[in-house]
Short mmCIF file of C-alpha atoms and ligand atoms in Angstrom, two decimals:
data_model
loop_
_atom_site.label_atom_id
_atom_site.label_comp_id
_atom_site.label_asym_id
_atom_site.label_seq_id
_atom_site.Cartn_x
_atom_site.Cartn_y
_atom_site.Cartn_z
CA MET A 1 39.66 24.94 95.97
CA ASN A 2 37.22 22.96 93.76
CA GLN A 3 36.94 24.91 90.57
CA ILE A 4 32.96 25.27 90.62
CA PHE A 5 32.78 28.23 88.11
CA GLU A 6 33.45 26.11 85.04
CA ASN A 7 30.03 24.61 85.24
CA THR A 8 27.98 26.27 82.39
CA ALA A 9 24.99 24.12 82.57
CA THR A 10 24.30 25.50 86.06
CA ALA A 11 25.58 29.13 84.98
CA PHE A 12 23.06 29.41 82.29
CA ALA A 13 20.28 27.17 83.41
CA LEU A 14 17.69 30.02 83.21
CA LYS A 15 18.73 30.95 79.69
CA SER A 16 16.79 29.76 76.81
CA ASP A 17 18.66 29.11 73.65
CA SER A 18 17.61 32.52 72.18
CA GLU A 19 18.61 34.22 75.28
CA LEU A 20 21.91 32.52 75.15
CA GLU A 21 22.33 33.68 71.64
CA ARG A 22 21.36 37.32 72.45
CA ALA A 23 23.99 37.31 75.31
CA TYR A 24 26.60 35.93 73.02
CA PHE A 25 25.85 38.63 70.29
CA LEU A 26 25.80 41.36 72.93
CA PHE A 27 29.26 40.51 74.44
CA LYS A 28 30.61 40.17 70.92
CA MET A 29 29.53 43.64 70.14
CA ILE A 30 30.76 44.98 73.63
CA SER A 31 34.18 43.46 73.03
CA ASN A 32 34.69 45.78 70.21
CA GLU A 33 35.99 49.14 71.85
CA PRO A 34 35.49 51.43 68.76
CA LEU A 35 31.90 50.11 68.26
CA VAL A 36 31.12 50.71 71.94
CA LYS A 37 32.41 54.26 71.90
CA MET A 38 30.59 54.94 68.64
CA GLY A 39 27.47 53.34 70.01
CA SER A 40 27.40 55.30 73.25
CA PHE A 41 27.94 58.58 71.26
CA ILE A 42 25.07 57.73 68.75
CA THR A 43 22.65 56.57 71.60
CA ASN A 44 23.33 59.83 73.54
CA PHE A 45 22.86 61.92 70.40
CA ALA A 46 19.62 59.81 69.51
CA PHE A 47 18.09 60.58 73.00
CA LYS A 48 18.97 64.15 72.85
CA ALA A 49 17.30 64.35 69.31
CA HIS A 50 14.38 62.43 70.47
CA LEU A 51 14.83 59.64 67.90
CA PRO A 52 12.94 56.55 68.49
CA VAL A 53 15.85 54.28 69.74
CA GLU A 54 14.23 53.15 73.07
CA GLY A 55 12.75 49.92 71.55
CA LEU A 56 16.16 48.95 70.24
CA ILE A 57 17.85 49.66 73.37
CA ARG A 58 15.41 47.80 75.32
CA ALA A 59 15.63 44.69 73.12
CA THR A 60 19.22 44.50 73.46
CA VAL A 61 21.54 46.01 76.26
CA PHE A 62 18.65 47.02 78.49
CA ASP A 63 16.99 43.65 78.86
CA HIS A 64 20.34 42.00 79.30
CA PHE A 65 21.52 44.24 82.05
CA CYS A 66 18.25 45.52 83.76
CA GLY A 67 15.17 44.15 85.28
CA GLY A 68 12.59 46.52 83.80
CA VAL A 69 11.48 50.17 83.82
CA ASN A 70 9.99 49.98 87.21
CA GLU A 71 10.04 47.80 90.44
CA ARG A 72 7.17 45.80 89.59
CA ASP A 73 8.74 44.77 86.10
CA CYS A 74 11.54 43.28 88.16
CA ILE A 75 9.54 40.79 90.15
CA PRO A 76 9.30 37.99 87.51
CA VAL A 77 13.01 38.18 87.07
CA VAL A 78 13.61 38.22 90.85
CA ASP A 79 11.33 35.15 91.09
CA ARG A 80 13.07 33.23 88.33
CA MET A 81 16.54 33.86 89.80
CA TRP A 82 15.20 32.83 93.23
CA GLU A 83 14.21 29.36 91.70
CA LYS A 84 18.09 28.82 91.53
CA GLY A 85 18.81 30.24 94.87
CA VAL A 86 19.99 33.50 93.56
CA CYS A 87 18.86 36.68 95.40
CA SER A 88 18.22 40.13 93.89
CA VAL A 89 19.02 43.61 95.08
CA LEU A 90 16.64 46.08 93.28
CA ASP A 91 18.78 48.92 92.08
CA TYR A 92 16.91 52.16 91.26
CA SER A 93 19.67 53.18 88.71
CA VAL A 94 18.59 56.83 87.88
CA GLU A 95 21.80 58.78 88.13
CA GLY A 96 23.13 62.36 87.77
CA LYS A 97 20.22 64.61 89.04
CA ASP A 98 20.76 67.99 90.43
CA GLU A 99 17.18 68.99 91.45
CA GLU A 100 15.41 68.33 94.58
CA ASP A 101 12.34 66.47 93.17
CA PRO A 102 14.18 63.50 91.91
CA PHE A 103 15.97 63.19 95.35
CA ASP A 104 12.61 62.92 97.19
CA SER A 105 11.28 60.35 94.67
CA ALA A 106 14.40 58.34 94.80
CA THR A 107 13.82 58.23 98.76
CA GLU A 108 10.22 57.19 98.20
CA MET A 109 11.33 54.50 95.88
CA ILE A 110 13.78 53.01 98.42
CA LEU A 111 11.17 53.15 101.07
CA THR A 112 8.93 51.19 98.67
CA ILE A 113 11.68 48.57 98.07
CA LEU A 114 12.28 48.20 101.84
CA ASP A 115 8.78 46.79 101.95
CA PHE A 116 9.68 44.21 99.27
CA VAL A 117 12.91 43.31 101.16
CA LYS A 118 10.65 42.66 104.16
CA GLU A 119 8.14 40.51 102.36
CA LYS A 120 10.46 38.58 100.05
CA GLU A 121 13.27 36.30 100.95
CA ALA A 122 14.55 36.64 97.43
CA ILE A 123 15.37 40.38 98.11
CA PRO A 124 17.70 40.52 101.07
CA PHE A 125 18.93 44.10 100.67
CA ALA A 126 17.81 47.45 99.37
CA VAL A 127 20.32 49.77 97.94
CA PHE A 128 20.98 53.50 97.11
CA LYS A 129 23.57 55.90 96.00
CA PRO A 130 24.44 58.92 98.16
CA THR A 131 24.18 61.15 94.90
CA GLY A 132 20.59 59.73 94.49
CA PHE A 133 19.66 61.61 97.69
CA GLY A 134 21.53 64.84 97.20
CA ARG A 135 23.76 66.94 94.91
CA PHE A 136 27.13 65.74 94.10
CA ALA A 137 28.67 69.26 94.55
CA LEU A 138 27.20 69.65 98.06
CA TYR A 139 28.81 66.30 99.06
CA GLN A 140 32.11 67.59 97.47
CA LYS A 141 32.01 71.07 99.21
CA ILE A 142 31.47 69.12 102.58
CA SER A 143 34.36 66.63 101.81
CA GLU A 144 36.65 69.49 101.01
CA LYS A 145 35.75 71.26 104.29
CA ILE A 146 34.43 74.44 102.49
CA GLU A 147 31.85 76.30 104.72
CA LEU A 148 28.31 75.86 103.34
CA THR A 149 25.95 79.03 102.74
CA LYS A 150 22.79 79.12 104.87
CA ASP A 151 20.84 77.62 101.80
CA GLU A 152 23.21 74.87 101.35
CA GLU A 153 23.26 74.08 105.05
CA ALA A 154 19.38 73.65 104.84
CA GLU A 155 19.79 71.51 101.64
CA TRP A 156 22.29 69.36 103.47
CA GLN A 157 19.88 68.84 106.38
CA ARG A 158 17.28 67.59 103.73
CA VAL A 159 19.95 65.03 102.54
CA VAL A 160 20.53 64.00 106.16
CA LYS A 161 16.76 63.62 106.67
CA ARG A 162 16.50 61.37 103.49
CA PHE A 163 19.24 59.11 104.89
CA ASP A 164 17.67 58.96 108.19
CA LYS A 165 14.19 58.20 106.83
CA VAL A 166 15.29 55.11 104.75
CA CYS A 167 17.89 53.84 107.58
CA LYS A 168 15.19 54.23 110.26
CA LYS A 169 12.66 52.29 108.10
CA ALA A 170 15.30 49.55 107.44
CA HIS A 171 15.95 49.42 111.09
CA ASP A 172 12.39 49.28 111.98
CA LEU A 173 11.60 46.47 109.47
CA GLU A 174 15.03 44.76 110.46
CA VAL A 175 16.31 44.51 106.94
CA SER A 176 19.54 45.53 105.42
CA LEU A 177 20.46 48.34 103.30
CA LEU A 178 23.49 48.85 101.13
CA ILE A 179 25.03 52.37 100.43
CA ASP A 180 26.98 52.62 97.21
CA GLY A 181 30.59 54.12 97.04
CA GLU A 182 31.29 57.01 94.58
CA GLU A 183 34.07 59.43 93.46
CA SER A 184 36.71 59.96 96.24
CA TRP A 185 36.33 63.70 96.24
CA MET A 186 32.69 63.55 97.58
CA GLN A 187 32.96 60.29 99.52
CA ASP A 188 34.21 61.70 102.98
CA ALA A 189 30.90 63.60 103.37
CA ALA A 190 29.08 60.23 102.44
CA ASP A 191 31.06 58.16 104.78
CA ASN A 192 30.71 60.45 107.82
CA LEU A 193 26.85 60.39 107.21
CA VAL A 194 26.90 56.58 106.72
CA GLU A 195 28.80 56.31 110.02
CA GLU A 196 26.28 58.45 111.75
CA MET A 197 23.49 56.07 110.53
CA MET A 198 25.38 52.99 111.70
CA ARG A 199 25.87 54.48 115.10
CA LYS A 200 22.02 55.18 115.25
CA TYR A 201 20.86 51.93 113.63
CA ASN A 202 23.47 49.30 113.79
CA LYS A 203 23.36 48.79 117.56
CA LYS A 204 22.06 45.29 117.54
CA LYS A 205 21.89 44.26 113.92
CA ARG A 206 23.92 45.13 110.73
CA ILE A 207 21.28 47.21 109.18
CA VAL A 208 23.40 49.86 107.31
CA PHE A 209 26.11 48.88 105.06
CA ASN A 210 28.66 51.28 103.57
CA THR A 211 30.88 50.59 100.67
CA LEU A 212 34.76 50.23 100.68
CA GLN A 213 36.49 50.73 97.40
CA THR A 214 39.84 48.71 97.72
CA TYR A 215 41.36 50.34 94.61
CA ARG A 216 41.88 53.21 97.02
CA TRP A 217 45.13 52.66 99.01
CA ASP A 218 43.66 54.47 102.06
CA ARG A 219 40.57 52.25 102.61
CA LEU A 220 41.95 49.53 104.71
CA PRO A 221 43.25 51.99 107.23
CA TYR A 222 39.99 53.57 107.05
CA LEU A 223 38.18 50.43 107.78
CA LYS A 224 40.29 49.54 110.76
CA SER A 225 39.67 53.02 112.32
CA LEU A 226 36.01 52.82 111.64
CA HIS A 227 36.02 49.21 113.28
CA GLU A 228 37.97 50.64 116.31
CA ARG A 229 35.25 53.35 116.70
CA ALA A 230 32.50 50.96 116.32
CA THR A 231 34.03 48.62 118.94
CA ARG A 232 34.60 51.56 121.29
CA ASP A 233 31.14 53.14 120.83
CA GLY A 234 29.12 49.85 120.66
CA PHE A 235 27.82 49.55 116.97
CA LEU A 236 28.23 47.16 114.20
CA VAL A 237 29.47 47.54 110.66
CA GLY A 238 28.29 46.18 107.37
CA MET A 239 30.62 46.83 104.49
CA LYS A 240 30.25 46.07 100.67
CA VAL A 241 33.75 45.44 99.52
CA VAL A 242 34.43 46.16 95.89
CA ARG A 243 37.50 47.24 93.82
CA GLY A 244 35.91 50.54 92.50
CA ALA A 245 34.32 51.76 89.29
CA TYR A 246 35.84 55.23 88.79
CA MET A 247 39.52 54.51 88.31
CA GLU A 248 40.17 56.42 85.14
CA LYS A 249 38.12 59.48 86.33
CA GLU A 250 40.05 59.44 89.64
CA ASN A 251 43.58 59.20 87.97
CA GLU A 252 42.72 61.95 85.45
CA ARG A 253 41.37 64.38 88.16
CA ALA A 254 44.45 63.75 90.36
CA LYS A 255 46.66 64.37 87.44
CA GLU A 256 44.91 67.50 86.28
CA ASN A 257 44.77 68.93 89.84
CA GLY A 258 48.35 67.82 90.73
CA TYR A 259 47.70 65.66 93.76
CA THR A 260 48.58 62.15 94.41
CA SER A 261 46.14 59.77 93.01
CA PRO A 262 43.94 58.02 95.73
CA ILE A 263 44.06 54.78 93.48
CA CYS A 264 46.69 52.00 93.87
CA LYS A 265 49.49 52.13 91.27
CA THR A 266 48.82 48.65 89.77
CA LYS A 267 45.96 46.15 89.56
CA ALA A 268 48.01 43.83 91.65
CA GLU A 269 48.00 46.30 94.57
CA THR A 270 44.24 46.66 94.25
CA ASP A 271 44.01 42.88 94.24
CA ASP A 272 46.20 42.49 97.29
CA ASN A 273 44.16 45.34 99.06
CA PHE A 274 40.83 43.63 98.23
CA ASN A 275 42.21 40.19 99.74
CA ALA A 276 43.77 41.94 102.69
CA THR A 277 40.41 43.58 103.39
CA ILE A 278 38.33 40.38 103.05
CA GLU A 279 40.83 38.62 105.53
CA TYR A 280 40.60 41.36 108.08
CA MET A 281 36.82 41.22 107.99
CA ILE A 282 36.61 37.47 108.01
CA ASP A 283 38.74 37.59 111.23
CA ASN A 284 36.26 40.01 112.72
CA LEU A 285 33.01 38.51 111.79
CA ASP A 286 31.55 39.00 115.28
CA SER A 287 31.19 42.65 114.43
CA LEU A 288 31.70 43.14 110.74
CA SER A 289 29.43 41.64 107.90
CA ILE A 290 30.87 41.34 104.37
CA PHE A 291 29.09 41.90 101.05
CA SER A 292 31.87 40.88 98.42
CA GLY A 293 30.81 42.72 95.30
CA THR A 294 33.12 41.27 92.65
CA HIS A 295 33.34 39.47 89.28
CA ASN A 296 36.79 38.29 89.96
CA GLU A 297 36.90 34.53 90.20
CA ASP A 298 40.19 34.45 92.45
CA SER A 299 38.56 36.76 94.98
CA CYS A 300 35.45 34.60 95.16
CA TYR A 301 37.60 31.43 95.47
CA ARG A 302 39.74 33.15 98.22
CA LEU A 303 36.72 34.11 100.34
CA MET A 304 35.34 30.59 99.88
CA GLU A 305 38.77 29.00 101.02
CA LEU A 306 39.00 31.31 103.99
CA MET A 307 35.49 30.36 105.20
CA GLU A 308 36.35 26.64 104.70
CA GLN A 309 39.66 27.22 106.69
CA LYS A 310 37.97 28.91 109.49
CA GLY A 311 34.98 26.55 109.63
CA ILE A 312 32.47 29.05 108.67
CA ALA A 313 29.15 27.71 107.28
CA LYS A 314 28.68 28.53 103.61
CA ASN A 315 25.28 30.23 104.29
CA ASN A 316 26.69 32.33 107.25
CA THR A 317 24.32 35.24 107.29
CA HIS A 318 27.26 37.79 107.68
CA ILE A 319 28.84 36.73 104.24
CA TRP A 320 27.38 37.62 100.92
CA PHE A 321 28.77 37.27 97.33
CA GLY A 322 27.43 39.94 94.93
CA GLN A 323 27.52 40.41 91.16
CA LEU A 324 25.57 42.51 88.74
CA TYR A 325 22.69 41.25 86.74
CA GLY A 326 23.81 40.34 83.23
CA MET A 327 27.43 39.70 84.13
CA SER A 328 29.33 36.67 85.61
CA ASP A 329 26.37 34.19 85.89
CA HIS A 330 28.95 31.53 86.13
CA ILE A 331 29.96 32.88 89.52
CA SER A 332 26.52 33.75 90.86
CA TYR A 333 24.62 30.47 89.90
CA ASN A 334 27.45 28.05 90.79
CA LEU A 335 27.94 29.89 94.19
CA ALA A 336 24.21 29.54 94.93
CA ALA A 337 24.06 25.94 93.73
CA ASN A 338 26.97 25.21 96.17
CA GLY A 339 25.04 26.73 99.04
CA TYR A 340 26.52 30.27 99.44
CA ASN A 341 24.61 33.50 99.80
CA VAL A 342 24.62 35.39 96.51
CA ALA A 343 22.65 38.40 95.38
CA LYS A 344 22.73 40.10 92.01
CA TYR A 345 22.25 43.99 91.61
CA LEU A 346 18.95 44.15 89.42
CA PRO A 347 19.01 47.73 87.90
CA PHE A 348 15.79 49.29 86.81
CA GLY A 349 14.43 52.53 85.73
CA PRO A 350 13.08 54.34 82.59
CA VAL A 351 15.47 53.38 79.67
CA ARG A 352 16.61 57.06 79.12
CA ASP A 353 17.49 57.44 82.73
CA VAL A 354 19.60 54.15 83.07
CA MET A 355 21.60 54.99 80.05
CA PRO A 356 24.59 56.24 82.13
CA TYR A 357 24.63 52.85 83.93
CA LEU A 358 24.36 50.92 80.61
CA ILE A 359 27.14 52.93 79.01
CA ARG A 360 29.34 52.27 82.24
CA ARG A 361 28.64 48.57 82.06
CA ALA A 362 29.61 48.63 78.24
CA ASP A 363 32.65 50.59 78.95
CA GLU A 364 33.63 48.38 81.87
CA ASN A 365 33.18 45.20 79.69
CA THR A 366 35.32 46.66 77.17
CA SER A 367 38.01 47.98 79.41
CA VAL A 368 38.25 45.27 82.08
CA ALA A 369 40.82 42.90 80.58
CA GLY A 370 39.58 39.55 80.22
CA GLN A 371 36.06 40.17 81.58
CA THR A 372 34.34 40.02 78.13
CA SER A 373 36.44 37.20 76.65
CA ARG A 374 35.63 35.07 79.76
CA GLU A 375 31.95 35.78 79.29
CA LEU A 376 32.15 34.93 75.55
CA SER A 377 34.30 31.80 76.23
CA LEU A 378 31.61 30.42 78.73
CA LEU A 379 28.70 31.41 76.29
CA LYS A 380 30.59 29.50 73.65
CA LYS A 381 31.13 26.37 75.83
CA GLU A 382 27.41 26.43 76.69
CA ARG A 383 26.36 26.82 73.13
CA LYS A 384 28.55 23.83 72.20
CA ARG A 385 27.12 21.80 75.11
CA ARG A 386 23.61 22.51 73.95
CA LYS A 387 24.59 21.92 70.26
CA ILE A 388 23.37 25.39 69.14
C1 FAD B 401 27.48 43.83 93.37
C2 FAD B 401 28.41 44.96 93.01
C3 FAD B 401 28.26 46.30 93.56
C4 FAD B 401 29.20 47.21 93.07
N1 FAD B 401 28.99 48.51 93.75
C5 FAD B 401 29.90 49.36 93.42
C6 FAD B 401 29.94 50.57 94.25
O1 FAD B 401 29.14 50.92 95.13
N2 FAD B 401 30.89 51.51 93.86
C7 FAD B 401 31.90 51.28 93.14
O2 FAD B 401 32.71 52.07 92.76
N3 FAD B 401 31.89 50.21 92.40
C8 FAD B 401 31.09 49.22 92.54
N4 FAD B 401 31.02 48.08 91.85
C9 FAD B 401 31.88 47.95 90.64
C10 FAD B 401 33.37 47.49 91.12
O3 FAD B 401 33.87 48.38 91.95
C11 FAD B 401 34.16 47.15 89.94
O4 FAD B 401 34.28 48.26 89.09
C12 FAD B 401 33.90 45.80 89.03
O5 FAD B 401 33.21 44.87 89.83
C13 FAD B 401 35.14 45.22 88.53
O6 FAD B 401 36.05 44.77 89.45
P1 FAD B 401 36.01 43.21 89.81
O7 FAD B 401 36.53 43.01 91.18
O8 FAD B 401 34.53 42.67 89.72
O9 FAD B 401 36.92 42.65 88.65
P2 FAD B 401 38.46 42.65 88.26
O10 FAD B 401 38.46 42.59 86.85
O11 FAD B 401 39.47 41.91 89.04
O12 FAD B 401 38.80 44.28 88.64
C14 FAD B 401 38.77 45.26 87.81
C15 FAD B 401 38.94 46.42 88.81
O13 FAD B 401 40.31 46.53 89.21
C16 FAD B 401 40.73 47.83 89.38
N5 FAD B 401 41.84 48.02 88.53
C17 FAD B 401 41.91 47.68 87.23
N6 FAD B 401 43.22 48.14 86.73
C18 FAD B 401 43.92 48.73 87.85
C19 FAD B 401 45.07 49.34 87.89
N7 FAD B 401 46.00 49.41 86.73
N8 FAD B 401 45.44 49.91 89.03
C20 FAD B 401 44.63 49.88 90.05
N9 FAD B 401 43.46 49.26 90.06
C21 FAD B 401 43.06 48.67 88.96
C22 FAD B 401 39.50 48.72 89.04
O14 FAD B 401 38.73 49.06 90.26
C23 FAD B 401 38.78 47.73 88.10
O15 FAD B 401 37.35 48.25 88.09
C24 FAD B 401 30.14 46.94 92.20
C25 FAD B 401 30.23 45.68 91.60
C26 FAD B 401 29.49 44.71 92.01
C27 FAD B 401 29.61 43.32 91.33
#
């Protein structure tokens, strides 16, 4: 396959020299693990102690990884990326709430974003997290098949209503909706609810997309059985395919509680699983849609190769490539320049509320071997090319 990701002029065309310098500085900091650990600790402490750190965070990590503090802030960013053919997925990244009010406001936010999706070609999907609409512990209790109390049953019905409200609106507007994947011990309840939504709203179009985390060894069989049910019962399946973001947590919990970890034993097994899933989906494109969420170059090249081998058009509406804003621009912008469908998750929300997201990004960039050094080497190459 033609190695398109090396083109740094295309990758960083939207970055001014000073933005390029900021990105270089940021990834240099992130590559230092003790510094990230200390930074996360100090930031958490500073927020709890109401110290004025918001400005500093905004000017550094926040502006690099997020589109703004609200959905309107994101629009200039969306428009800029769209100039280069890269789409955005507005990601309301407020996490970890346990009260009902934030669940209702998150639902309202997704309903608003669905209007943007309808209006703007540059925003092809809306997205939400199951725990944005309901309590983690409630999903967990259902996943563990523990009987709910009367109050919890009523609470769950409110979660179902929130899902139904956004999926129905997406269906009525004929736009697509991604639903993120989370920890395995709450995911069964989410999967069953998403399947219910697919049965209702994916009869003619692939409106509702679930997420398949291929670091779990049981996911390809799950996808195949879901596909069987979909074929039998007449609905279509949209699936975001990712490797998975909670590996350490998953392995630790399995060890602590003495059960077999749901995570593949090696990175190579996860990679094989990812590739096998994409291959299965490409072979069944008549009823499955792929959103390949990865920063792994090999995985992107493999999907591009498969498309070429099977004579599938680069802009086939059932295949999307996805990356996160602030990461792997060399993949996103070069894919778009070569005619593929690409969308970047563009997180937004009040600085304090998106901190867990930002800390995950910093940790991930520290722990994912090669990811930060790859970003750094590309930024270095572009600095050299621009003679900065
Ligand atoms: C657009 C987009 C949407 C996303 N949505 C979600 C989501 O909804 N839910 C979610 O959980 N994550 C999500 N992610 C994050 C994703 O799951 C990965 O954590 C992240 O993208 C890194 O994986 P990679 O394929 O990009 O890169 P790679 O660097 O190739 O892979 C790193 C990943 O491989 C796996 N891995 C690493 N070491 C091992 C090992 N020893 N054994 C087994 N597996 C290993 C882990 O999953 C690790 O994150 C999303 C990512 C993107 C780009």
